Amino acid sequence: MAATNFVTTGTLSEKEDLANFISMISRDETPFLSSIGKTKSKSIYHEWQTDELTAPGSGATAEGASFSDVAAAQTGGSDRTRLGNYTQINSKTVSVSGSKRAVDQAGVADEYAYQLKKRGTELRRDIEHDVVHSFHSSNGSGTRTMGGYQAYCNDPSLVVNAGAAGAYTAPGTTGVGTAGVIDRTATVADDNLADIELSQVDDVMQAIYEAGGKASTLMTSPLNKRTLSSKAHATGNNTVRNLDDTGKIRQSIEMFDSDFGEIRIVPNYIMGLAHNTGADAQTNSANFSALVYDPSFFNIATLRPLQETEVGQAGDSTIGQIVEECTLEVRNPTGCGMIVGLGGAA
């Protein structure tokens, strides 16, 4: 009688080989929030002031002129402008059963603590989304929403409309679809999107410079960044590919030297996500915009910092909630611009 050949198939005594860690496969960066500052808010409506100089002109004054003569010759001038943004409450909840907390799990010491950390990361990504990619306007009624980047970059002269046929309309003005959503073409049937162009970067940099600002960062989707790199290396653009004498080749461009200063090009994966459907799908489409700004003019103003509250027990489950209340502070709206109507094919 032949000896029994023991193999792994059908054997019941072997232990499972499950690694004692969990790999998070989703990106958790918040590029825009990481690039700007932080400050405090003391009210649900956070306010700040801006001021500006009169336009340049001749200041020639006659010898011995009286105060009244000089004052009468002065033109222009304005009082300070008061701007504000409503704080937005951002929250996530967690519910974990007693058994789930008690069992021995691979990679998790306490399911409740793990879920809180995971939800906190998700909350930060939600805030990043609302700032750069939601087209929210500042709204103090009902569920408060903070105005995002687009709500304060609302001067048409600071916006380069790349692919749309119509004029840019700022959030909160009369438009198509939900109130507060950009009506970029005056008709949602027009899907005239286009690739980003190097000349458009110069156009928006010039507009910002003429308005008194100086942008240093361009943030856009991974697709748009790749398109910029491809066009920078196109035949006739005289772009040097070799980084140094070692022969290292750089396909991407990270700095763009425009006629109005150097600008760093930063990808933001959230700006590459489509996040809406229906009538407003085109205005909220993936890869739609590129933000051109000076990070020093932006802050996240926090009224209530991120905190966890253990709500208590619901039967045999532990219930928890994390809450943060904050808003976006834009100290110089004329110092930031946008390129919109983007979204060409990959």
Short mmCIF file of N, CA and C in Angstrom, two decimals, residues 262-331:
data_model
loop_
_atom_site.label_atom_id
_atom_site.label_comp_id
_atom_site.label_asym_id
_atom_site.label_seq_id
_atom_site.Cartn_x
_atom_site.Cartn_y
_atom_site.Cartn_z
N GLU A 262 7.99 83.22 -12.60
CA GLU A 262 7.96 81.76 -12.57
C GLU A 262 6.72 81.27 -11.84
N ILE A 263 6.20 80.16 -12.32
CA ILE A 263 5.02 79.56 -11.69
C ILE A 263 5.24 78.06 -11.56
N ARG A 264 4.95 77.54 -10.38
CA ARG A 264 5.11 76.11 -10.11
C ARG A 264 3.84 75.38 -10.50
N ILE A 265 3.97 74.26 -11.20
CA ILE A 265 2.81 73.50 -11.67
C ILE A 265 2.63 72.28 -10.77
N VAL A 266 1.47 72.22 -10.11
CA VAL A 266 1.21 71.20 -9.10
C VAL A 266 -0.03 70.39 -9.50
N PRO A 267 0.08 69.05 -9.55
CA PRO A 267 -1.12 68.25 -9.85
C PRO A 267 -1.98 68.06 -8.62
N ASN A 268 -3.28 68.03 -8.83
CA ASN A 268 -4.24 67.77 -7.75
C ASN A 268 -5.21 66.71 -8.26
N TYR A 269 -5.11 65.50 -7.72
CA TYR A 269 -5.91 64.38 -8.22
C TYR A 269 -7.41 64.62 -8.05
N ILE A 270 -7.80 65.41 -7.04
CA ILE A 270 -9.23 65.68 -6.83
C ILE A 270 -9.79 66.51 -7.97
N MET A 271 -8.99 67.36 -8.58
CA MET A 271 -9.45 68.16 -9.71
C MET A 271 -9.62 67.33 -10.97
N GLY A 272 -9.15 66.09 -10.92
CA GLY A 272 -9.33 65.19 -12.06
C GLY A 272 -10.52 64.28 -11.91
N LEU A 273 -11.30 64.46 -10.85
CA LEU A 273 -12.46 63.60 -10.61
C LEU A 273 -13.74 64.26 -11.09
N ALA A 274 -14.58 63.50 -11.78
CA ALA A 274 -15.93 63.96 -12.08
C ALA A 274 -16.77 63.69 -10.85
N HIS A 275 -17.55 64.67 -10.42
CA HIS A 275 -18.26 64.49 -9.16
C HIS A 275 -19.72 64.89 -9.20
N ASN A 276 -20.25 65.11 -10.37
CA ASN A 276 -21.65 65.50 -10.45
C ASN A 276 -22.26 64.90 -11.71
N THR A 277 -23.57 64.73 -11.70
CA THR A 277 -24.28 64.23 -12.87
C THR A 277 -25.50 65.10 -13.11
N GLY A 278 -26.13 64.92 -14.24
CA GLY A 278 -27.35 65.67 -14.51
C GLY A 278 -27.08 66.99 -15.20
N ALA A 279 -27.95 67.98 -14.95
CA ALA A 279 -27.92 69.24 -15.69
C ALA A 279 -26.60 69.99 -15.52
N ASP A 280 -25.94 69.85 -14.36
CA ASP A 280 -24.73 70.61 -14.10
C ASP A 280 -23.46 69.80 -14.32
N ALA A 281 -23.57 68.66 -14.98
CA ALA A 281 -22.43 67.76 -15.10
C ALA A 281 -21.26 68.42 -15.83
N GLN A 282 -21.54 69.26 -16.81
CA GLN A 282 -20.45 69.84 -17.58
C GLN A 282 -19.71 70.91 -16.78
N THR A 283 -20.43 71.71 -16.02
CA THR A 283 -19.75 72.73 -15.25
C THR A 283 -18.95 72.14 -14.10
N ASN A 284 -19.29 70.94 -13.68
CA ASN A 284 -18.56 70.27 -12.62
C ASN A 284 -17.78 69.07 -13.15
N SER A 285 -17.42 69.09 -14.41
CA SER A 285 -16.78 67.94 -15.03
C SER A 285 -15.32 67.81 -14.58
N ALA A 286 -14.78 66.62 -14.77
CA ALA A 286 -13.39 66.37 -14.44
C ALA A 286 -12.47 67.23 -15.30
N ASN A 287 -11.32 67.63 -14.74
CA ASN A 287 -10.28 68.38 -15.46
C ASN A 287 -10.72 69.74 -15.94
N PHE A 288 -11.81 70.28 -15.39
CA PHE A 288 -12.43 71.47 -15.96
C PHE A 288 -11.60 72.74 -15.80
N SER A 289 -10.83 72.87 -14.72
CA SER A 289 -10.18 74.15 -14.46
C SER A 289 -8.74 74.00 -14.01
N ALA A 290 -8.01 75.11 -14.10
CA ALA A 290 -6.67 75.24 -13.54
C ALA A 290 -6.66 76.50 -12.69
N LEU A 291 -6.20 76.39 -11.46
CA LEU A 291 -6.16 77.52 -10.53
C LEU A 291 -4.77 78.14 -10.58
N VAL A 292 -4.73 79.45 -10.73
CA VAL A 292 -3.45 80.17 -10.80
C VAL A 292 -3.47 81.19 -9.66
N TYR A 293 -2.58 81.02 -8.66
CA TYR A 293 -2.74 81.80 -7.44
C TYR A 293 -1.43 81.95 -6.68
N ASP A 294 -1.47 82.84 -5.69
CA ASP A 294 -0.38 83.03 -4.74
C ASP A 294 -0.86 82.44 -3.42
N PRO A 295 -0.27 81.34 -2.94
CA PRO A 295 -0.75 80.69 -1.72
C PRO A 295 -0.78 81.60 -0.50
N SER A 296 0.06 82.65 -0.47
CA SER A 296 0.12 83.52 0.70
C SER A 296 -1.15 84.34 0.89
N PHE A 297 -2.01 84.40 -0.13
CA PHE A 297 -3.26 85.16 -0.03
C PHE A 297 -4.42 84.31 0.48
N PHE A 298 -4.18 83.03 0.79
CA PHE A 298 -5.25 82.12 1.18
C PHE A 298 -4.99 81.54 2.57
N ASN A 299 -6.06 81.38 3.32
CA ASN A 299 -6.01 80.71 4.62
C ASN A 299 -7.25 79.85 4.80
N ILE A 300 -7.11 78.79 5.59
CA ILE A 300 -8.27 78.10 6.12
C ILE A 300 -8.50 78.68 7.52
N ALA A 301 -9.66 79.30 7.70
CA ALA A 301 -10.01 79.91 8.99
C ALA A 301 -10.89 78.92 9.76
N THR A 302 -10.42 78.48 10.91
CA THR A 302 -11.10 77.44 11.68
C THR A 302 -11.87 78.01 12.85
N LEU A 303 -13.16 77.72 12.90
CA LEU A 303 -13.99 78.11 14.04
C LEU A 303 -13.95 77.02 15.10
N ARG A 304 -14.09 75.77 14.67
CA ARG A 304 -13.99 74.62 15.58
C ARG A 304 -13.02 73.62 14.98
N PRO A 305 -11.89 73.36 15.64
CA PRO A 305 -10.93 72.40 15.10
C PRO A 305 -11.50 70.99 15.12
N LEU A 306 -10.88 70.12 14.33
CA LEU A 306 -11.32 68.74 14.24
C LEU A 306 -11.33 68.09 15.62
N GLN A 307 -12.46 67.54 15.99
CA GLN A 307 -12.58 66.90 17.29
C GLN A 307 -13.51 65.70 17.18
N GLU A 308 -13.25 64.72 18.05
CA GLU A 308 -14.05 63.50 18.07
C GLU A 308 -14.92 63.48 19.31
N THR A 309 -16.18 63.14 19.13
CA THR A 309 -17.11 62.99 20.24
C THR A 309 -17.68 61.58 20.23
N GLU A 310 -17.51 60.86 21.33
CA GLU A 310 -18.12 59.54 21.44
C GLU A 310 -19.57 59.74 21.86
N VAL A 311 -20.46 59.57 20.93
CA VAL A 311 -21.87 59.86 21.17
C VAL A 311 -22.44 58.92 22.23
N GLY A 312 -21.95 57.71 22.26
CA GLY A 312 -22.43 56.75 23.26
C GLY A 312 -22.73 55.40 22.65
N GLN A 313 -23.52 54.64 23.32
CA GLN A 313 -23.87 53.30 22.87
C GLN A 313 -25.25 53.30 22.21
N ALA A 314 -25.35 52.59 21.11
CA ALA A 314 -26.64 52.32 20.48
C ALA A 314 -26.79 50.81 20.51
N GLY A 315 -27.40 50.32 21.59
CA GLY A 315 -27.45 48.89 21.78
C GLY A 315 -26.05 48.36 22.06
N ASP A 316 -25.58 47.49 21.19
CA ASP A 316 -24.27 46.87 21.37
C ASP A 316 -23.20 47.54 20.51
N SER A 317 -23.48 48.73 19.98
CA SER A 317 -22.53 49.42 19.11
C SER A 317 -22.06 50.73 19.74
N THR A 318 -20.79 51.05 19.50
CA THR A 318 -20.23 52.34 19.93
C THR A 318 -20.39 53.34 18.80
N ILE A 319 -21.00 54.48 19.10
CA ILE A 319 -21.27 55.50 18.09
C ILE A 319 -20.35 56.69 18.33
N GLY A 320 -19.70 57.16 17.29
CA GLY A 320 -18.82 58.32 17.39
C GLY A 320 -19.02 59.28 16.23
N GLN A 321 -18.61 60.53 16.42
CA GLN A 321 -18.74 61.55 15.38
C GLN A 321 -17.52 62.45 15.42
N ILE A 322 -17.01 62.82 14.25
CA ILE A 322 -15.96 63.82 14.17
C ILE A 322 -16.53 65.04 13.46
N VAL A 323 -16.16 66.21 13.96
CA VAL A 323 -16.72 67.46 13.45
C VAL A 323 -15.61 68.49 13.32
N GLU A 324 -15.65 69.26 12.25
CA GLU A 324 -14.77 70.41 12.08
C GLU A 324 -15.58 71.51 11.41
N GLU A 325 -15.36 72.76 11.83
CA GLU A 325 -16.05 73.89 11.22
C GLU A 325 -15.02 74.92 10.79
N CYS A 326 -15.03 75.24 9.50
CA CYS A 326 -14.01 76.13 8.96
C CYS A 326 -14.52 76.83 7.71
N THR A 327 -13.70 77.73 7.20
CA THR A 327 -14.05 78.43 5.96
C THR A 327 -12.79 78.83 5.23
N LEU A 328 -12.94 79.31 4.01
CA LEU A 328 -11.81 79.75 3.19
C LEU A 328 -11.71 81.27 3.24
N GLU A 329 -10.51 81.75 3.55
CA GLU A 329 -10.23 83.19 3.56
C GLU A 329 -9.40 83.53 2.34
N VAL A 330 -9.89 84.45 1.52
CA VAL A 330 -9.20 84.87 0.30
C VAL A 330 -8.87 86.35 0.45
N ARG A 331 -7.64 86.65 0.82
CA ARG A 331 -7.29 88.02 1.19
C ARG A 331 -7.08 88.94 0.00
#
